[in-house]
Tab-separated table of N, CA, C and O in Angstrom:
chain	number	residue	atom	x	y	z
A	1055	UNK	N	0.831	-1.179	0.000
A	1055	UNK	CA	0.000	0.000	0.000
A	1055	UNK	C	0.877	1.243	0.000
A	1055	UNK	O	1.902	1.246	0.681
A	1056	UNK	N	0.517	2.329	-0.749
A	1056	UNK	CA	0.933	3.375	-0.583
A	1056	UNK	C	0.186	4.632	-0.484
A	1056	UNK	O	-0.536	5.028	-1.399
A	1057	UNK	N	0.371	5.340	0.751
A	1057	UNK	CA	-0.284	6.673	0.613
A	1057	UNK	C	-0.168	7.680	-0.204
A	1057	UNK	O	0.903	8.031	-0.700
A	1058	UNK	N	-1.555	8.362	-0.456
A	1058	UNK	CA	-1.455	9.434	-1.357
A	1058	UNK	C	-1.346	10.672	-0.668
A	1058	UNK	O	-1.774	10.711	0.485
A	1059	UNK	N	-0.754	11.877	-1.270
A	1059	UNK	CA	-0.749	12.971	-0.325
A	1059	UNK	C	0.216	14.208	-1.539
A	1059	UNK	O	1.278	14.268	-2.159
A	1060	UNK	N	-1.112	15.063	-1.275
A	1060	UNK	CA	-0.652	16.495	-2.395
A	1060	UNK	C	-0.839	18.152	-1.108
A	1060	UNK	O	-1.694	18.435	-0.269
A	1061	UNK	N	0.100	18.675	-1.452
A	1061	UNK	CA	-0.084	20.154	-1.079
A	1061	UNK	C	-1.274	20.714	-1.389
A	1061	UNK	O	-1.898	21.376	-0.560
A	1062	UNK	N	-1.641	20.533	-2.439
A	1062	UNK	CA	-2.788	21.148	-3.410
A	1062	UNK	C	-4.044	21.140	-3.079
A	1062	UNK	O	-4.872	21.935	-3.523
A	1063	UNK	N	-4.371	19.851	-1.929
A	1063	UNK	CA	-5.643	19.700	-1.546
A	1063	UNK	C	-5.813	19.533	-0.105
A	1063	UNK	O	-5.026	18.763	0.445
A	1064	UNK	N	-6.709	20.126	0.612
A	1064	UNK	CA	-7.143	19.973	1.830
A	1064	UNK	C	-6.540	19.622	2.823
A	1064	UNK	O	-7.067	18.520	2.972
A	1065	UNK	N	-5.611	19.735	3.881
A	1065	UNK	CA	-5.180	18.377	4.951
A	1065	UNK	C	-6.419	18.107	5.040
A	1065	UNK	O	-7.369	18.697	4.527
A	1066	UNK	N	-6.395	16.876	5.939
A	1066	UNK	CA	-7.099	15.640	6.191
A	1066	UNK	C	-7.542	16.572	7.615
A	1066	UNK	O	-6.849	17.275	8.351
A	1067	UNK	N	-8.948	16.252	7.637
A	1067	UNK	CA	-9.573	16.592	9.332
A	1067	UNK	C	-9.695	15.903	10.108
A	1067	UNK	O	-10.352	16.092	11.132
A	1068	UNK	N	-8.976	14.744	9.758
A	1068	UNK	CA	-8.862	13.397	11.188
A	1068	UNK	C	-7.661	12.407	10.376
A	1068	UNK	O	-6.813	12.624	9.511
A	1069	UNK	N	-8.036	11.392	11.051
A	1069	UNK	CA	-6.544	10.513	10.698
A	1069	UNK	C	-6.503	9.428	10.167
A	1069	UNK	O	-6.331	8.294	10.613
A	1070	UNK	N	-6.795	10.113	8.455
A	1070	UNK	CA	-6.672	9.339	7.527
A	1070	UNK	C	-5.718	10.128	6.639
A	1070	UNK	O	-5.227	11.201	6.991
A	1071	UNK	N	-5.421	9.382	5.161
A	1071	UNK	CA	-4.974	9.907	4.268
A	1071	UNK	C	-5.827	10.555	2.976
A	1071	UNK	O	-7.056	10.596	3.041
A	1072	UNK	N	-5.263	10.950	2.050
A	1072	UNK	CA	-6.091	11.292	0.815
A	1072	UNK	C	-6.954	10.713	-0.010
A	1072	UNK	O	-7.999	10.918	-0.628
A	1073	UNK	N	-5.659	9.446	0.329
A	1073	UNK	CA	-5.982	8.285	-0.395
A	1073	UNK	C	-5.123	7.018	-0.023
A	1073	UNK	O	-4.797	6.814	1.146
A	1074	UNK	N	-4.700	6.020	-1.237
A	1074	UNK	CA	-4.170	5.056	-0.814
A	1074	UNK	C	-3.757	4.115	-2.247
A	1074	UNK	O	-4.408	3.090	-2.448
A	1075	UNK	N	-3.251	4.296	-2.695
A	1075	UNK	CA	-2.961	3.160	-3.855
A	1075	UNK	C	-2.362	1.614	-3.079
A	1075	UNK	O	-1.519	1.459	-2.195
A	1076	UNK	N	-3.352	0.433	-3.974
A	1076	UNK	CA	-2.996	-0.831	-3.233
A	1076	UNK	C	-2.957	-1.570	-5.401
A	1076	UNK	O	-3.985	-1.756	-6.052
A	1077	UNK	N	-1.825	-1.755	-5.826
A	1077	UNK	CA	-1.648	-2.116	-7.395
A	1077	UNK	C	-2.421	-1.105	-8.018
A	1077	UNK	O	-2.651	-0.080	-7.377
A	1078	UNK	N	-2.875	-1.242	-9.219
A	1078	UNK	CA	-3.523	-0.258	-10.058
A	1078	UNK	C	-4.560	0.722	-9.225
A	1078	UNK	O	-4.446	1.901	-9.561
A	1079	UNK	N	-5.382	0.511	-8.378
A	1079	UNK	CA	-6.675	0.730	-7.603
A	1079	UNK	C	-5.682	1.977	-6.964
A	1079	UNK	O	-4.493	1.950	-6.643
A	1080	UNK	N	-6.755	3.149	-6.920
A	1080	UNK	CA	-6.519	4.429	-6.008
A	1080	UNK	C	-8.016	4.503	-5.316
A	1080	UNK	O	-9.098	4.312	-5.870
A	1081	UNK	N	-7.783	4.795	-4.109
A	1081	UNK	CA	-9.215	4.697	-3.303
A	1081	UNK	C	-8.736	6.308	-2.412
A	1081	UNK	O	-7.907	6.427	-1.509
A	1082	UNK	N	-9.496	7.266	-2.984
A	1082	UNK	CA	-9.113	8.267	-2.276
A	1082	UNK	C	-11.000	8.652	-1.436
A	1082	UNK	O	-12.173	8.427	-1.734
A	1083	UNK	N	-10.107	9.438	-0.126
A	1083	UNK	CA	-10.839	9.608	0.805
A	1083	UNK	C	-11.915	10.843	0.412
A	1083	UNK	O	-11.726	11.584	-0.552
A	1084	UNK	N	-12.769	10.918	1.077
A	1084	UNK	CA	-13.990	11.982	0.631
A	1084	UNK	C	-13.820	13.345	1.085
A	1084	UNK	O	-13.585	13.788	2.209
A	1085	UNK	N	-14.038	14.070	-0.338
A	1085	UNK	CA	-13.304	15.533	-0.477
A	1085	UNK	C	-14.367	16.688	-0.151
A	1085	UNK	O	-15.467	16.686	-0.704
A	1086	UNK	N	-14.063	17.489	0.597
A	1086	UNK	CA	-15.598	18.453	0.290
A	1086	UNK	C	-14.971	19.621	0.147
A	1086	UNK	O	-13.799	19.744	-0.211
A	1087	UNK	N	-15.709	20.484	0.415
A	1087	UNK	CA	-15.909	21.775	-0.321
A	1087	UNK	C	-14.230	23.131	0.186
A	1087	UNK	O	-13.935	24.271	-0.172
A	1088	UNK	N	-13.743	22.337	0.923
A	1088	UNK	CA	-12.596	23.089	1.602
A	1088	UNK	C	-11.611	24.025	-0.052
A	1088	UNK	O	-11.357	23.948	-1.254
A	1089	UNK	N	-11.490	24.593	0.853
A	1089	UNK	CA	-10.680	25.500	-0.090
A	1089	UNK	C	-9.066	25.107	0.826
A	1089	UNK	O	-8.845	25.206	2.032
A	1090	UNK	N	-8.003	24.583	-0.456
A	1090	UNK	CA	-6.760	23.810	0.375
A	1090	UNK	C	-5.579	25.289	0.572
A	1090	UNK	O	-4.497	24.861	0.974
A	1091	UNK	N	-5.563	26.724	0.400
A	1091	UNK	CA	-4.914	27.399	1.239
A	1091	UNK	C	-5.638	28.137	2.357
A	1091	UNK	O	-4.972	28.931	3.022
A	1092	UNK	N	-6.732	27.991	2.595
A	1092	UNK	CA	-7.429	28.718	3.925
A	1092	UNK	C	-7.961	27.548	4.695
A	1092	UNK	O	-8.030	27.751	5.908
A	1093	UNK	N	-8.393	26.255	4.235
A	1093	UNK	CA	-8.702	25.270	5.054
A	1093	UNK	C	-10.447	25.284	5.444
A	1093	UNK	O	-11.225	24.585	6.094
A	1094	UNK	N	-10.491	26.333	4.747
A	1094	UNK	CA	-12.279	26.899	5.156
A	1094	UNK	C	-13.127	26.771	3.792
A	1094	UNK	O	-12.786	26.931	2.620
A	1095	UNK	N	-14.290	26.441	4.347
A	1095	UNK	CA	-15.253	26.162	3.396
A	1095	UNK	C	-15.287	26.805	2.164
A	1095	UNK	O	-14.772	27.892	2.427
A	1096	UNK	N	-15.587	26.812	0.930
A	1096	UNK	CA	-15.818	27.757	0.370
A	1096	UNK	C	-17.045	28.181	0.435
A	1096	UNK	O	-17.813	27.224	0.531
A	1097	UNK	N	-17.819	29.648	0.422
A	1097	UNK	CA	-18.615	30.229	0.192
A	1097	UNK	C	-19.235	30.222	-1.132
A	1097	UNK	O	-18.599	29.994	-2.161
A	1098	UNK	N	-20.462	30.471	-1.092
A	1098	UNK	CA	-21.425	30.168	-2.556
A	1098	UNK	C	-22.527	29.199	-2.614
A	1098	UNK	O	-23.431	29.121	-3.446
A	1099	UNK	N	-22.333	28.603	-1.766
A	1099	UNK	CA	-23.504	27.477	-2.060
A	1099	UNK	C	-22.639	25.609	-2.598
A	1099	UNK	O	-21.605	24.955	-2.462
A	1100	UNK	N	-23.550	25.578	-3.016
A	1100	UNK	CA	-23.416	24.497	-3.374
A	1100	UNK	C	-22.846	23.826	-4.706
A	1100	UNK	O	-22.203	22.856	-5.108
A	1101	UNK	N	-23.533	25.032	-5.141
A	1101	UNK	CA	-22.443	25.285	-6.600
A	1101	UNK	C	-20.817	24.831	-6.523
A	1101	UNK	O	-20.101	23.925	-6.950
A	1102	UNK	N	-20.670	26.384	-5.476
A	1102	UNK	CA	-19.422	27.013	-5.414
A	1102	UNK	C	-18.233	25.411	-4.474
A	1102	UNK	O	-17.116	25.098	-4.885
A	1103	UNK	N	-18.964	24.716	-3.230
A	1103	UNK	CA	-18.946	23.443	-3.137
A	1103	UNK	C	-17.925	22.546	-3.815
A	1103	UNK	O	-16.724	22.277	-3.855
A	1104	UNK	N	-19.685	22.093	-4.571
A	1104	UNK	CA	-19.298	21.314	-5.789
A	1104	UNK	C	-18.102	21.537	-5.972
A	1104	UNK	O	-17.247	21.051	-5.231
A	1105	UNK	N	-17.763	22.454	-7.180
A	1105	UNK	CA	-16.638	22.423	-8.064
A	1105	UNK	C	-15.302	22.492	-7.297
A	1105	UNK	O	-14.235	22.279	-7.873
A	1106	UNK	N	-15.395	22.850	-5.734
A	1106	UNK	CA	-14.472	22.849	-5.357
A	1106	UNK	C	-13.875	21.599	-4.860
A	1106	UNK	O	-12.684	21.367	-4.653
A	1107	UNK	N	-15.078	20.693	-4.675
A	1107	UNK	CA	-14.552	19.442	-4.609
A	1107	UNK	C	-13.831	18.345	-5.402
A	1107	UNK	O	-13.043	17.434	-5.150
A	1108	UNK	N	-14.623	18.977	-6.757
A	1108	UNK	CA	-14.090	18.486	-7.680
A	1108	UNK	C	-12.245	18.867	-8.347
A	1108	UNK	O	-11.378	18.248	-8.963
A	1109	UNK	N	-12.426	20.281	-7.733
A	1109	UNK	CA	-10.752	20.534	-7.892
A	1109	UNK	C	-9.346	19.782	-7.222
A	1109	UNK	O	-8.182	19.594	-7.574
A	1110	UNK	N	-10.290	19.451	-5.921
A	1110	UNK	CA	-9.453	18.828	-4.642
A	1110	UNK	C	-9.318	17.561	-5.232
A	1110	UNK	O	-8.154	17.160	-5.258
A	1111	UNK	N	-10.311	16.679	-5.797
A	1111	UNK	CA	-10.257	15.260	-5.866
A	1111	UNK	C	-9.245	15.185	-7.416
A	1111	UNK	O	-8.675	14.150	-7.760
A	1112	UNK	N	-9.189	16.317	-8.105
A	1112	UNK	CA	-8.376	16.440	-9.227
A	1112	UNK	C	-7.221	16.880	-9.156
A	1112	UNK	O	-6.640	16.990	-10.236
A	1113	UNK	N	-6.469	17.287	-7.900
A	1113	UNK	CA	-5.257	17.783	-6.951
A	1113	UNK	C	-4.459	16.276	-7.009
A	1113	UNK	O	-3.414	15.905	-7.544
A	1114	UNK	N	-5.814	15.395	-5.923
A	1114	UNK	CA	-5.089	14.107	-5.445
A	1114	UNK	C	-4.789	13.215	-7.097
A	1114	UNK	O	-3.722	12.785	-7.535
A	1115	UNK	N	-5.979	13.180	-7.632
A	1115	UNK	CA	-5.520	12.365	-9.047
A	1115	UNK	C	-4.271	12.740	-9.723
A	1115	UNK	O	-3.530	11.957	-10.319
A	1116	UNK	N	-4.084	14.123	-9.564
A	1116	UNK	CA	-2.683	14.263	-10.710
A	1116	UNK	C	-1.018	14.240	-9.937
A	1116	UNK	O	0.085	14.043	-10.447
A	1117	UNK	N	-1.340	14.473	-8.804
A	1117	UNK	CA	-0.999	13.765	-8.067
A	1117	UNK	C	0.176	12.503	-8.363
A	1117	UNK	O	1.396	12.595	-8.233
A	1118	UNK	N	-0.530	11.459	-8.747
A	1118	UNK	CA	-0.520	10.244	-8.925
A	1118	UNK	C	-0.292	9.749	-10.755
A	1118	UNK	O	-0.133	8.782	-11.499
A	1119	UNK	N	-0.418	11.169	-10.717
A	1119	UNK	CA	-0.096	11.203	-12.847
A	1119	UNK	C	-1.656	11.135	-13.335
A	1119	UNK	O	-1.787	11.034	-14.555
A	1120	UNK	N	-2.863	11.176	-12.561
A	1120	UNK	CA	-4.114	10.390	-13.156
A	1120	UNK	C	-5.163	11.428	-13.480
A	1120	UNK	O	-5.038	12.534	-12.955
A	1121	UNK	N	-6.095	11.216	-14.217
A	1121	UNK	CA	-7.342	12.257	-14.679
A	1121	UNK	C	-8.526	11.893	-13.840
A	1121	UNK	O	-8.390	10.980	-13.025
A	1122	UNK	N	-9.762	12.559	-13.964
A	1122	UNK	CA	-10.769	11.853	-13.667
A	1122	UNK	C	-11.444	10.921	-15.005
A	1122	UNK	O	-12.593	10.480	-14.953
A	1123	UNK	N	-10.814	10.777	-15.822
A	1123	UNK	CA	-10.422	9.998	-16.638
A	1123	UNK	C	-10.479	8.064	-16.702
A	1123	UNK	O	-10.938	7.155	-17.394
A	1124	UNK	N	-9.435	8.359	-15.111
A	1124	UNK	CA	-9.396	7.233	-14.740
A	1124	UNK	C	-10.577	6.932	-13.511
A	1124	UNK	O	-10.470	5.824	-12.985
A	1125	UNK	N	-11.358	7.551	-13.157
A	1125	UNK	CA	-12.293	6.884	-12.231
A	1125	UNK	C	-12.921	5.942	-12.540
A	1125	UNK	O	-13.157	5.665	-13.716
A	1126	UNK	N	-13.294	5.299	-11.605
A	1126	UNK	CA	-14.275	4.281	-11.774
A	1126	UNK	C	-15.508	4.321	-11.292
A	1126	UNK	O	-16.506	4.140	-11.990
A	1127	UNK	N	-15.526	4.600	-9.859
A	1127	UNK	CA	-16.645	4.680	-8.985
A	1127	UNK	C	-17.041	5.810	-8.369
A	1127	UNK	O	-15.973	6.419	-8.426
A	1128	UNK	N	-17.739	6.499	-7.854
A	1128	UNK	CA	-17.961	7.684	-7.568
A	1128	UNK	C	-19.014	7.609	-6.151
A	1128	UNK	O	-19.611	6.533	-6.164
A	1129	UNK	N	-19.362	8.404	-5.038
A	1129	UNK	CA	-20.143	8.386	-3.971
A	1129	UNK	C	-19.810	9.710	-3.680
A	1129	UNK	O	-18.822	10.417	-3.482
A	1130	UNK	N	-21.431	9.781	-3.750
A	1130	UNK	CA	-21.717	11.346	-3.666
A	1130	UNK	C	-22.516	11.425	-2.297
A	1130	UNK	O	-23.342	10.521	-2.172
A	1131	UNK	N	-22.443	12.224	-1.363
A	1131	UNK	CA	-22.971	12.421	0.115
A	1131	UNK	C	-23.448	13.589	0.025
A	1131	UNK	O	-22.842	14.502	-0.536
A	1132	UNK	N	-24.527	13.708	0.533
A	1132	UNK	CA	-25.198	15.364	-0.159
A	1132	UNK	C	-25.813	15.512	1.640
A	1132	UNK	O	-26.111	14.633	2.448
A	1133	UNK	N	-25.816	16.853	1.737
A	1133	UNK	CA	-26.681	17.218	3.077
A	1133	UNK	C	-27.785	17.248	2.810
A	1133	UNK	O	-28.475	16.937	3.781
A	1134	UNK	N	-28.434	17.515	1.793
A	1134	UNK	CA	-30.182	17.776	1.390
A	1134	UNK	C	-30.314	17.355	0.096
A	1134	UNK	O	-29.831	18.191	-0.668
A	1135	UNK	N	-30.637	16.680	-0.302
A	1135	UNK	CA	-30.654	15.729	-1.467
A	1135	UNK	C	-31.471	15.991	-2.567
A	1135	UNK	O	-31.658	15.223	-3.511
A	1136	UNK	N	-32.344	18.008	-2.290
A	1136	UNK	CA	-32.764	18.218	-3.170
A	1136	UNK	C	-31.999	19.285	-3.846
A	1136	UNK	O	-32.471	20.151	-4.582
A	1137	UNK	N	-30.470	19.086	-3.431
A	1137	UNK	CA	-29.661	19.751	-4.456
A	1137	UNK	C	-28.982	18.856	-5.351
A	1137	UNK	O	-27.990	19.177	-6.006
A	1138	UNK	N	-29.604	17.580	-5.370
A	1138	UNK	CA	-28.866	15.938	-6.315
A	1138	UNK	C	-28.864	16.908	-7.648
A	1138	UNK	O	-27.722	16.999	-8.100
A	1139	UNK	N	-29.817	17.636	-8.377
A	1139	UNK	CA	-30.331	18.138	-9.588
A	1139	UNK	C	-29.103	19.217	-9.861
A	1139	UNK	O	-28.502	18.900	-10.887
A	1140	UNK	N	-28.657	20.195	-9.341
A	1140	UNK	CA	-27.539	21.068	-9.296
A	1140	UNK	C	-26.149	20.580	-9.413
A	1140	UNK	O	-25.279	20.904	-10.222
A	1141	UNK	N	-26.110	19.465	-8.130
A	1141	UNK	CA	-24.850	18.776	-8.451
A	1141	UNK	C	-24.531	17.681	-9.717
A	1141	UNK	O	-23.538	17.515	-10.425
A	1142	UNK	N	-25.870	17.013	-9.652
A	1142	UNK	CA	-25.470	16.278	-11.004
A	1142	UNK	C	-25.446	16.998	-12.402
A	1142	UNK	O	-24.892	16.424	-13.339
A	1143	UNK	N	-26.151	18.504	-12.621
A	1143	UNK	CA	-25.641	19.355	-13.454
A	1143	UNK	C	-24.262	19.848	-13.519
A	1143	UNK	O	-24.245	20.582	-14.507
A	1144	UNK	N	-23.348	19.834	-13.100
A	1144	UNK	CA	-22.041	20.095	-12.007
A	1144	UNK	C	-20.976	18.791	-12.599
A	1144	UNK	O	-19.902	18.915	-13.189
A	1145	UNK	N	-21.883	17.228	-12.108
A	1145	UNK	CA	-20.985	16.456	-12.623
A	1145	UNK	C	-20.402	16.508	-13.696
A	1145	UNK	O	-19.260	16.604	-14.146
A	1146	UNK	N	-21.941	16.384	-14.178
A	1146	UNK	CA	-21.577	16.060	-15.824
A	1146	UNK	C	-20.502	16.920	-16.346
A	1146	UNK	O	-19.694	16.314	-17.050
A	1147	UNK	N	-20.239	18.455	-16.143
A	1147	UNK	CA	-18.886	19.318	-16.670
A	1147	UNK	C	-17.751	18.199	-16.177
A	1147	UNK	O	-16.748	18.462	-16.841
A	1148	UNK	N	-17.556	17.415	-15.574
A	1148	UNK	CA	-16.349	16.882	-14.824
A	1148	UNK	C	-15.774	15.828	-15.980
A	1148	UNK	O	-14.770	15.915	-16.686
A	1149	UNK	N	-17.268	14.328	-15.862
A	1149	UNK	CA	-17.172	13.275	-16.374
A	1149	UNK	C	-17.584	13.500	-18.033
A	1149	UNK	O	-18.264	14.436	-18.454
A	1150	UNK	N	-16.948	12.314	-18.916
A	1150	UNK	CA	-17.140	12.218	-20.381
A	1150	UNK	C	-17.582	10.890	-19.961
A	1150	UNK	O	-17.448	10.530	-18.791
A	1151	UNK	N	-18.207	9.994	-21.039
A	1151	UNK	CA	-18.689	8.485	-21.510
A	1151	UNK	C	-17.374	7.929	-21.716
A	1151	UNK	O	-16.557	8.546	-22.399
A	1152	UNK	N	-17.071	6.721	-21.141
A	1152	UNK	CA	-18.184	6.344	-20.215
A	1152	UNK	C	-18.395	6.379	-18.855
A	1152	UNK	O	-17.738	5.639	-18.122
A	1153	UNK	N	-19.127	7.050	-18.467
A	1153	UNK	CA	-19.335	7.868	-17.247
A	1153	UNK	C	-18.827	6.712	-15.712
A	1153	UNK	O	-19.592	5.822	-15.342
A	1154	UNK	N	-17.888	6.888	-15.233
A	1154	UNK	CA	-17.748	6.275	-13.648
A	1154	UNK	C	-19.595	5.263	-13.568
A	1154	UNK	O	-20.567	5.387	-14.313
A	1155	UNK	N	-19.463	4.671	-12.777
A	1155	UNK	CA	-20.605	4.067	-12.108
A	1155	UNK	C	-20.648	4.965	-10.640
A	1155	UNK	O	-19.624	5.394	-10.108
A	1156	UNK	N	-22.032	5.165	-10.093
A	1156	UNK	CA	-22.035	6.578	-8.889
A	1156	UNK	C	-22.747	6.212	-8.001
A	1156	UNK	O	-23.709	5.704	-8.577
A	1157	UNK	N	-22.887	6.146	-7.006
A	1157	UNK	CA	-24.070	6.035	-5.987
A	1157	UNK	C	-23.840	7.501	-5.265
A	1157	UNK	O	-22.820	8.175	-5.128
A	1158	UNK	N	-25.409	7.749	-4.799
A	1158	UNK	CA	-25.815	9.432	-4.152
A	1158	UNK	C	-27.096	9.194	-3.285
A	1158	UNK	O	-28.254	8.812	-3.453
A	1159	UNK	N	-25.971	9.782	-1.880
A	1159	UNK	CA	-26.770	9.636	-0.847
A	1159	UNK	C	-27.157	10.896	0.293
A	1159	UNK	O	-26.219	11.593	0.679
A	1160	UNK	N	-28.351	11.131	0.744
A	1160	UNK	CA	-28.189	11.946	1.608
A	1160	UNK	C	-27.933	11.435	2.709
A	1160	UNK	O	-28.169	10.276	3.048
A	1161	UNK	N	-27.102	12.830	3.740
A	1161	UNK	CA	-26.962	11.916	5.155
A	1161	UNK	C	-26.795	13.502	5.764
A	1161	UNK	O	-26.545	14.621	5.318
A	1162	UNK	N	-27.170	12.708	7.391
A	1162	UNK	CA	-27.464	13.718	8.056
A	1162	UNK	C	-27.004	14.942	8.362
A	1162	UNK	O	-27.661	15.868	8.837
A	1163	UNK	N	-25.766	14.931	8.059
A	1163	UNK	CA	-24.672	15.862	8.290
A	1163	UNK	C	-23.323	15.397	7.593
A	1163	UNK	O	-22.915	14.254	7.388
A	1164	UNK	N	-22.721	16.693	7.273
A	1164	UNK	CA	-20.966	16.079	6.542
A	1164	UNK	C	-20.050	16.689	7.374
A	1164	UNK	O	-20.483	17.786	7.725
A	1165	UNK	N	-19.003	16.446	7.821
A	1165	UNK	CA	-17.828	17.568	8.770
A	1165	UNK	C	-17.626	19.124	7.920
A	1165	UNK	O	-17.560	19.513	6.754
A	1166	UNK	N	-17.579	19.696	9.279
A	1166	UNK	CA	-17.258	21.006	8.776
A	1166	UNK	C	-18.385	22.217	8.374
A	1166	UNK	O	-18.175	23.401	8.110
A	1167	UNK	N	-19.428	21.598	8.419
A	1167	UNK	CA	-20.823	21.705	7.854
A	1167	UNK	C	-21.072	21.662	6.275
A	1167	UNK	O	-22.006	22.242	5.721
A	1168	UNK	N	-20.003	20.813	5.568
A	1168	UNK	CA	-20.421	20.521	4.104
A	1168	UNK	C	-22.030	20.135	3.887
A	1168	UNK	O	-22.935	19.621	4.545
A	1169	UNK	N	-21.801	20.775	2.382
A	1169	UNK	CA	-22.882	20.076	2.049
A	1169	UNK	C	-23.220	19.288	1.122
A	1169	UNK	O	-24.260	18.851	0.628
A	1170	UNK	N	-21.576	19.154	0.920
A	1170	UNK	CA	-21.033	17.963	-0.358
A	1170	UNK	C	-19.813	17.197	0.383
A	1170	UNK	O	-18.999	17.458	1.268
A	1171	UNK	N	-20.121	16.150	-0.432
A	1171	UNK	CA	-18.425	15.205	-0.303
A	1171	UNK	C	-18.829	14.150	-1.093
A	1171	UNK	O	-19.855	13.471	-1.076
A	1172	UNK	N	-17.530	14.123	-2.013
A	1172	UNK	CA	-17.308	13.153	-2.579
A	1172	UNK	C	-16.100	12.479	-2.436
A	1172	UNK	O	-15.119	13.075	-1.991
A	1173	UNK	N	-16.033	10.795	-2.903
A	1173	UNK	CA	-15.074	10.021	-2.675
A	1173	UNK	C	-15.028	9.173	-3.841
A	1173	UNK	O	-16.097	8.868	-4.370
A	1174	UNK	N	-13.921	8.742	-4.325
A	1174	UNK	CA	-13.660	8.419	-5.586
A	1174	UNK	C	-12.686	6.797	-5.675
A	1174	UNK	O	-12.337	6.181	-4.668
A	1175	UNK	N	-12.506	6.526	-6.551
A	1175	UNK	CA	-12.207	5.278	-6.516
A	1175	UNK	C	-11.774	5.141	-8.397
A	1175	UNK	O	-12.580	4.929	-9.302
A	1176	UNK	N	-10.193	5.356	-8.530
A	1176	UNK	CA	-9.397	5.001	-9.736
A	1176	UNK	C	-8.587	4.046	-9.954
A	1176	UNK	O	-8.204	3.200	-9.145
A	1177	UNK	N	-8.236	4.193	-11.341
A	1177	UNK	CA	-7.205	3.117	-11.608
A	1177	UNK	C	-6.401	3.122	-12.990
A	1177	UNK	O	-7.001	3.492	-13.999
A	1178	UNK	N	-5.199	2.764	-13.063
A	1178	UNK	CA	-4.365	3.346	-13.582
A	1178	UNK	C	-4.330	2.327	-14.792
A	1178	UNK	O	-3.999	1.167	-14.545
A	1179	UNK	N	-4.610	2.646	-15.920
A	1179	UNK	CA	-4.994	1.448	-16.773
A	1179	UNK	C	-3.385	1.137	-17.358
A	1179	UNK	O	-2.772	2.123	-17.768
A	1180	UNK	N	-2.906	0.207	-17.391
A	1180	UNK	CA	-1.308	-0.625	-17.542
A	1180	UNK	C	-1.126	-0.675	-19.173
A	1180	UNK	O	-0.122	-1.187	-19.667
């Protein structure tokens, strides 16, 4: 196993890593809305969120040499689940066909008071 770990994105708010490469497979940990030189949420909504999560989880991928390109799996954690419609407008700018496989869930609360996090799951095709 090897840990993943970039300047570029977030420290970790407890005691895990970014991620973790175990052979081809990258299993990185769930990213939210942090902005990685102030450590603080970003402002905007959910929008503003979103894309920031998506920058962070694209920090750790390149990282590692990788795109979102290489994802596979995707889990989306939403605080109110009637912003699924916004964020999955959001995805789609991210992902091309053929799209990751995704599961999207609400839950009661995210750290920090997100109202996104996502966690991702790549692999480095040989």
């Amino acid at each position: 196993m090897k840990k993943l770990s970039t300047q570029k994105a977030p420290a970790a708010v407890g005691p895990y890593s970014h991620g973790i490469q175990t052979g081809n497979l990258f299993f990185l940990s769930g990213q939210l809305g942090l902005n990685p030189e102030t450590g603080k949420m970003v402002e905007g909504g959910i929008e503003k969120q979103t894309h920031q999560v998506f920058k962070n989880i694209q920090a750790v991928l390149e990282s590692e040499g990788l795109t979102l390109n290489n994802v596979v799996k995707v889990l989306v954690l939403l605080s109110d689940i009637n912003d699924f419609a916004a964020v999955n407008a959001i995805y789609g700018e991210y992902f091309n066909e053929p799209y990751p496989a995704r599961s999207a869930f609400q839950v009661a609360a995210l750290p920090l008071g997100g109202q996104i996090e996502i966690e991702v799951i790549a692999e480095r095709s040989e």
